Amino acid sequence: MNNYSTPVRAGVVGFRGYSGAELVRILDRHPGAEPWLLEHRADSEERHRPRGDRSHPRIPCTPDAVRSEGVGVVFLATPPEVSMDLTPAMLEVGAKVVDLSGAFRLRTVENYARWYKETHTQPALLAEAVYGLPEFCRDAVRGARLVSNPGCYPTAANLAIRPLIEAGIVDRKAGIVCDAKSGVSGAGRKPSLKTSFCEVVENFSAYSILKHRHVAEVLLTSGLEEPEFSFTAHLLPLDRGILETVYVRLLPGRDADSVLSAYEKRYSGEPFVRLYDPGHVPDLRAIQYTNFCDIGFQVDAASGRAVIVSVIDNLVKGAAGQAVQNMNLLLGYPETEGLL
Amino acid sequence: MNNYSTPVRAGVVGFRGYSGAELVRILDRHPGAEPWLLEHRADSEERHRPRGDRSHPRIPCTPDAVRSEGVGVVFLATPPEVSMDLTPAMLEVGAKVVDLSGAFRLRTVENYARWYKETHTQPALLAEAVYGLPEFCRDAVRGARLVSNPGCYPTAANLAIRPLIEAGIVDRKAGIVCDAKSGVSGAGRKPSLKTSFCEVVENFSAYSILKHRHVAEVLLTSGLEEPEFSFTAHLLPLDRGILETVYVRLLPGRDADSVLSAYEKRYSGEPFVRLYDPGHVPDLRAIQYTNFCDIGFQVDAASGRAVIVSVIDNLVKGAAGQAVQNMNLLLGYPETEGLL
Amino acid sequence: MNNYSTPVRAGVVGFRGYSGAELVRILDRHPGAEPWLLEHRADSEERHRPRGDRSHPRIPCTPDAVRSEGVGVVFLATPPEVSMDLTPAMLEVGAKVVDLSGAFRLRTVENYARWYKETHTQPALLAEAVYGLPEFCRDAVRGARLVSNPGCYPTAANLAIRPLIEAGIVDRKAGIVCDAKSGVSGAGRKPSLKTSFCEVVENFSAYSILKHRHVAEVLLTSGLEEPEFSFTAHLLPLDRGILETVYVRLLPGRDADSVLSAYEKRYSGEPFVRLYDPGHVPDLRAIQYTNFCDIGFQVDAASGRAVIVSVIDNLVKGAAGQAVQNMNLLLGYPETEGLL
Amino acid sequence: MNNYSTPVRAGVVGFRGYSGAELVRILDRHPGAEPWLLEHRADSEERHRPRGDRSHPRIPCTPDAVRSEGVGVVFLATPPEVSMDLTPAMLEVGAKVVDLSGAFRLRTVENYARWYKETHTQPALLAEAVYGLPEFCRDAVRGARLVSNPGCYPTAANLAIRPLIEAGIVDRKAGIVCDAKSGVSGAGRKPSLKTSFCEVVENFSAYSILKHRHVAEVLLTSGLEEPEFSFTAHLLPLDRGILETVYVRLLPGRDADSVLSAYEKRYSGEPFVRLYDPGHVPDLRAIQYTNFCDIGFQVDAASGRAVIVSVIDNLVKGAAGQAVQNMNLLLGYPETEGLL
């Protein structure tokens, strides 16, 4: 652990939501940061706390307050339209911004308009934002002002797919299938019928088949074309965790060793990606409450069929943990600080 | 099964809610009734259904429609204020009413005002309404126009407690404790933070300690005084079912046989109350999706300590099933029709 | 409902297991059958029941008892080796047999040995057995002595896949992916670490990737070759229900209408298969506790990508319900008797 | 955090079980201890781990190995009979022992025989063992060789009850009710029908009514007599957490302030007990994965009825966390080390 003479004040907007609350928990254990709550909307209930429980500094979510209190980095755990609204002013007063929404992930206003069905109001910042998947964009994040934190599904998908594409061992013409399953916390804390207990428990359902917004992020990072990639999201009756089952066809002559080599080449030395022996795959228990992405696979070399299983905690590596990983890069901290 | 030349048209208001939907399911299997959906508010989402799936008749929730279509009985699976609003007009056009809300359970406007914190707008109907716990009020229900269907917690509590009070074997001065646990469907289908999946799963909580509205119903039916009775409600991370653990002190000389005799005397011949051998108690699995109330107990004769476990399905014996049981009584049908 | 002057005595072996218990429940409501419990092994705990609860006739699981009591049909809800052991003797004394294990599903001893890693001890009966997926083998079942009830995963998979293969609208060279998720009851009632509550709850895992025994059944019925078909099973943290997400590539010129036509052609008039409008898919809630298989799909016509979602209750259409459907065919009853 | 020049080697017997695994996790974060796995029985499955994952030192569970490796403290997360067997030898070679079983909790062989239905084989050690509920026995633990770690239910019960008894504000003649609910991990990792997923999910049940072994521990620590105390255990469909609802009658003139004062007097300065404002109670979420016991209450002063809600994580404050708290006392470490 390092000595930080002056821990950075890390503002969290949306601290009542699940990703925001997870950010506060992680920052509480981070020796180089102090969570400050930026009060944006007070419309959601907070838990009653024990007598004498210590509380976090809480200030208005305004550029003035951020500047006067010397908040150095602002996390936006907010909807895209709120992120577009808050980002320019926060950058203006000198804070670095890590945005957990989808506002700045898709690079062009056209792409944003297509997948989010809305007009982007900050095209210059969209062009400037750095996509924060550290395993592939570490250096760019280090020099950025504005980091766009990846979506949960794309994090697990890209970490599983991109090394295979880069290694050139997959038959892209046969198509790649990503069957994704997520716990309910991925849908946020705002009450809705779809996330009501009695609708979810003892149930399981598919949604956004072939049309999920996150598909666009997978395409941008993996290098796949849309017709090559089939993605279905499913809602699991559990709180947290994403498991994605990815089906590819290997090119002739490729086998389990080829797959393992592709992953090892890419992830040797990566602190947050863990591989399994061929034939073994992780489950959600392996990664819940951690910032790890665990990857395992099964290959039938004769037919070229390969199945990869990739798991993350949607609130950690899929949101708050990765956001802190990006903060560490932004501030020149060790990348794993507060995350192991 | 009987032959019904003309099944009654049974209107269901609130058919999108959990109790209302359960009513429709039960009525679908009832040879003497046809469920008709009375459209009151269309603000809640309905499920997409298979192609060609048969649908139920659907008419406006108005007295005119009820009269012109010859709806004979109206079930109100609605909040108390809606029930107070709709009941007079439905009775006016000749329909019998079974109200599943708390609007007509507490007999006096004073009692209602105390526990529901609102003014009762139909005092005459409040006085007229018959409390529909058939095991204790069967005859009164048969002659009624307006039946007030009991609450879920009081149904399980009163069926467990009243026979012991009637038999005079309990030391009331020592107090009676009812520790009640309910599945989430008891809270209704309207989305709220308290019933959101991520707040409920892997959690368990107590609420409305000593102050739950349902306490008033237990007092009215059991004959207990408020200072004698301690009641706590808890929210279980499951869909349906109520289990209540009741603690009493037996008077000197009383034992397990005394308890069993008290119950057998009361429930011999009752179709929907089932007893267990002393020392054995039911769990939720025993009664889910049925109209049964199952009761078991454990006694330590030396100290007089006795513990009774009473279980029901909150949507069946605690709501829709008991409502149909009351309809059967109102219409002169066999009491168990459609419920076994 | 028909009149049955003499309901058949339907013996259930394995009535303590989940499929066996479901059989007893379904047969209890069947006007043409009486469940008789055939006591094979008494090693598993039974629930304590209410006082006076009626019980089912219970006899030893022997050919003599089956003959002398006139049991007309025997359901084997047993492991494959027990089914192979019991079937010849039960047929010998004149009972028809519906076997719910995998013992008689794979047609040849070689195929059985490959997928079940054991030697088949009844090759003649293996050759004789009729595979009981009524939607495709109805006539053969009607004349059979021994029906092999399909596996749960293959039922949902074949009902989704075979009509598309028959219609010739799928690009088989691109491969077909079936990503299958099942509730825990599919693993049976015998305690094991893998099905322990604390291992399953808040968890989700893939297993038997590319190697599940049920793959062989899908290949036999769908007409696919093994290299064309990728199958992964997953364990859902819920009690009952299977959802399979099937990914295919349509041949050029094919679209959602082609898919709908293929299904409608096959399933028009089928009582237990329900289709959804294109773009809508069923969830588990749609079919739990029913004998339905619900099928919906999403198509991107431009790229030919199509995703089909197929759901069943693994204990009903995936086991006991389909077994009763087969019994109805064997006995000349209406196929839906006791199942709607 | 302190500097520990030589972290103690802390042996864990039963590291495959839930309490043992939790011990290893806690010790992993403890700066003054290193978890060493003592291999006693290898009959339970271990999880497959990522490639290159670091492992813990593993040695045979023998006195020789403990001595030669210099293991300073041994945690026994084992059944009582195994604890009785291992304890003398481990003490003999100079290790301190923290036993998580019930073997050494009940002080006398007669009491043990009554509640555990077995003969105690180590009466001298039973007399010597110190009961490790630090909030009440801190000093005795500091000087002990053998600490008996309290049961999960008694920890939550005694922390709620004893301050009220000590303060003399409760009417003991009216009796005290403790209605306790626990997650499934409290039953251990060994597969059984009672803890199988399909038996527990969507279910809730009472067990060991008035007869639970843990009652004896509550009586010893709280000072209550058995006839004064009614205890029922229930199984919640969740992994971890205990909530106990305690019902008492206050003596005349006592109110919410009296209750709060009693608790504050006792727990002021206690690091692991947190109080709530009167009228507010904790749920399981408040304490899961922590070593806290949270206590809240509701009082009706007019009738003297009081309800206290006490919650702990059964694997932390109810087992492994409290065991480490005791280790800290044994070794002269700060009591909260590794636990906040």
Tab-separated table of N, CA, C and O in Angstrom, chain A residues 35 47 103 117 156 159 223 309:
chain	number	residue	atom	x	y	z
A	35	PRO	N	-14.414	9.359	-0.671
A	35	PRO	CA	-15.675	9.580	-1.378
A	35	PRO	C	-16.415	10.806	-0.859
A	35	PRO	O	-16.609	10.937	0.355
A	47	ARG	N	-31.229	4.378	3.301
A	47	ARG	CA	-31.400	3.473	4.429
A	47	ARG	C	-31.252	4.221	5.747
A	47	ARG	O	-30.444	5.131	5.869
A	103	ALA	N	-23.302	7.605	-22.262
A	103	ALA	CA	-23.300	8.861	-23.021
A	103	ALA	C	-22.096	9.021	-23.941
A	103	ALA	O	-22.216	9.565	-25.043
A	117	LYS	N	-31.334	6.234	-29.623
A	117	LYS	CA	-32.576	6.863	-30.095
A	117	LYS	C	-32.736	8.286	-29.580
A	117	LYS	O	-33.850	8.737	-29.318
A	156	ALA	N	-17.498	-7.926	-20.290
A	156	ALA	CA	-17.316	-9.382	-20.297
A	156	ALA	C	-17.175	-9.913	-21.719
A	156	ALA	O	-16.399	-10.844	-21.977
A	159	LEU	N	-13.617	-8.738	-23.405
A	159	LEU	CA	-12.476	-9.440	-22.822
A	159	LEU	C	-12.417	-10.887	-23.308
A	159	LEU	O	-11.339	-11.469	-23.443
A	223	GLY	N	-13.950	-5.368	-32.977
A	223	GLY	CA	-13.627	-5.355	-34.385
A	223	GLY	C	-14.590	-6.163	-35.237
A	223	GLY	O	-14.423	-6.254	-36.458
A	309	VAL	N	-16.708	-19.083	-21.646
A	309	VAL	CA	-17.528	-18.539	-20.572
A	309	VAL	C	-16.754	-17.411	-19.904
A	309	VAL	O	-15.628	-17.602	-19.448
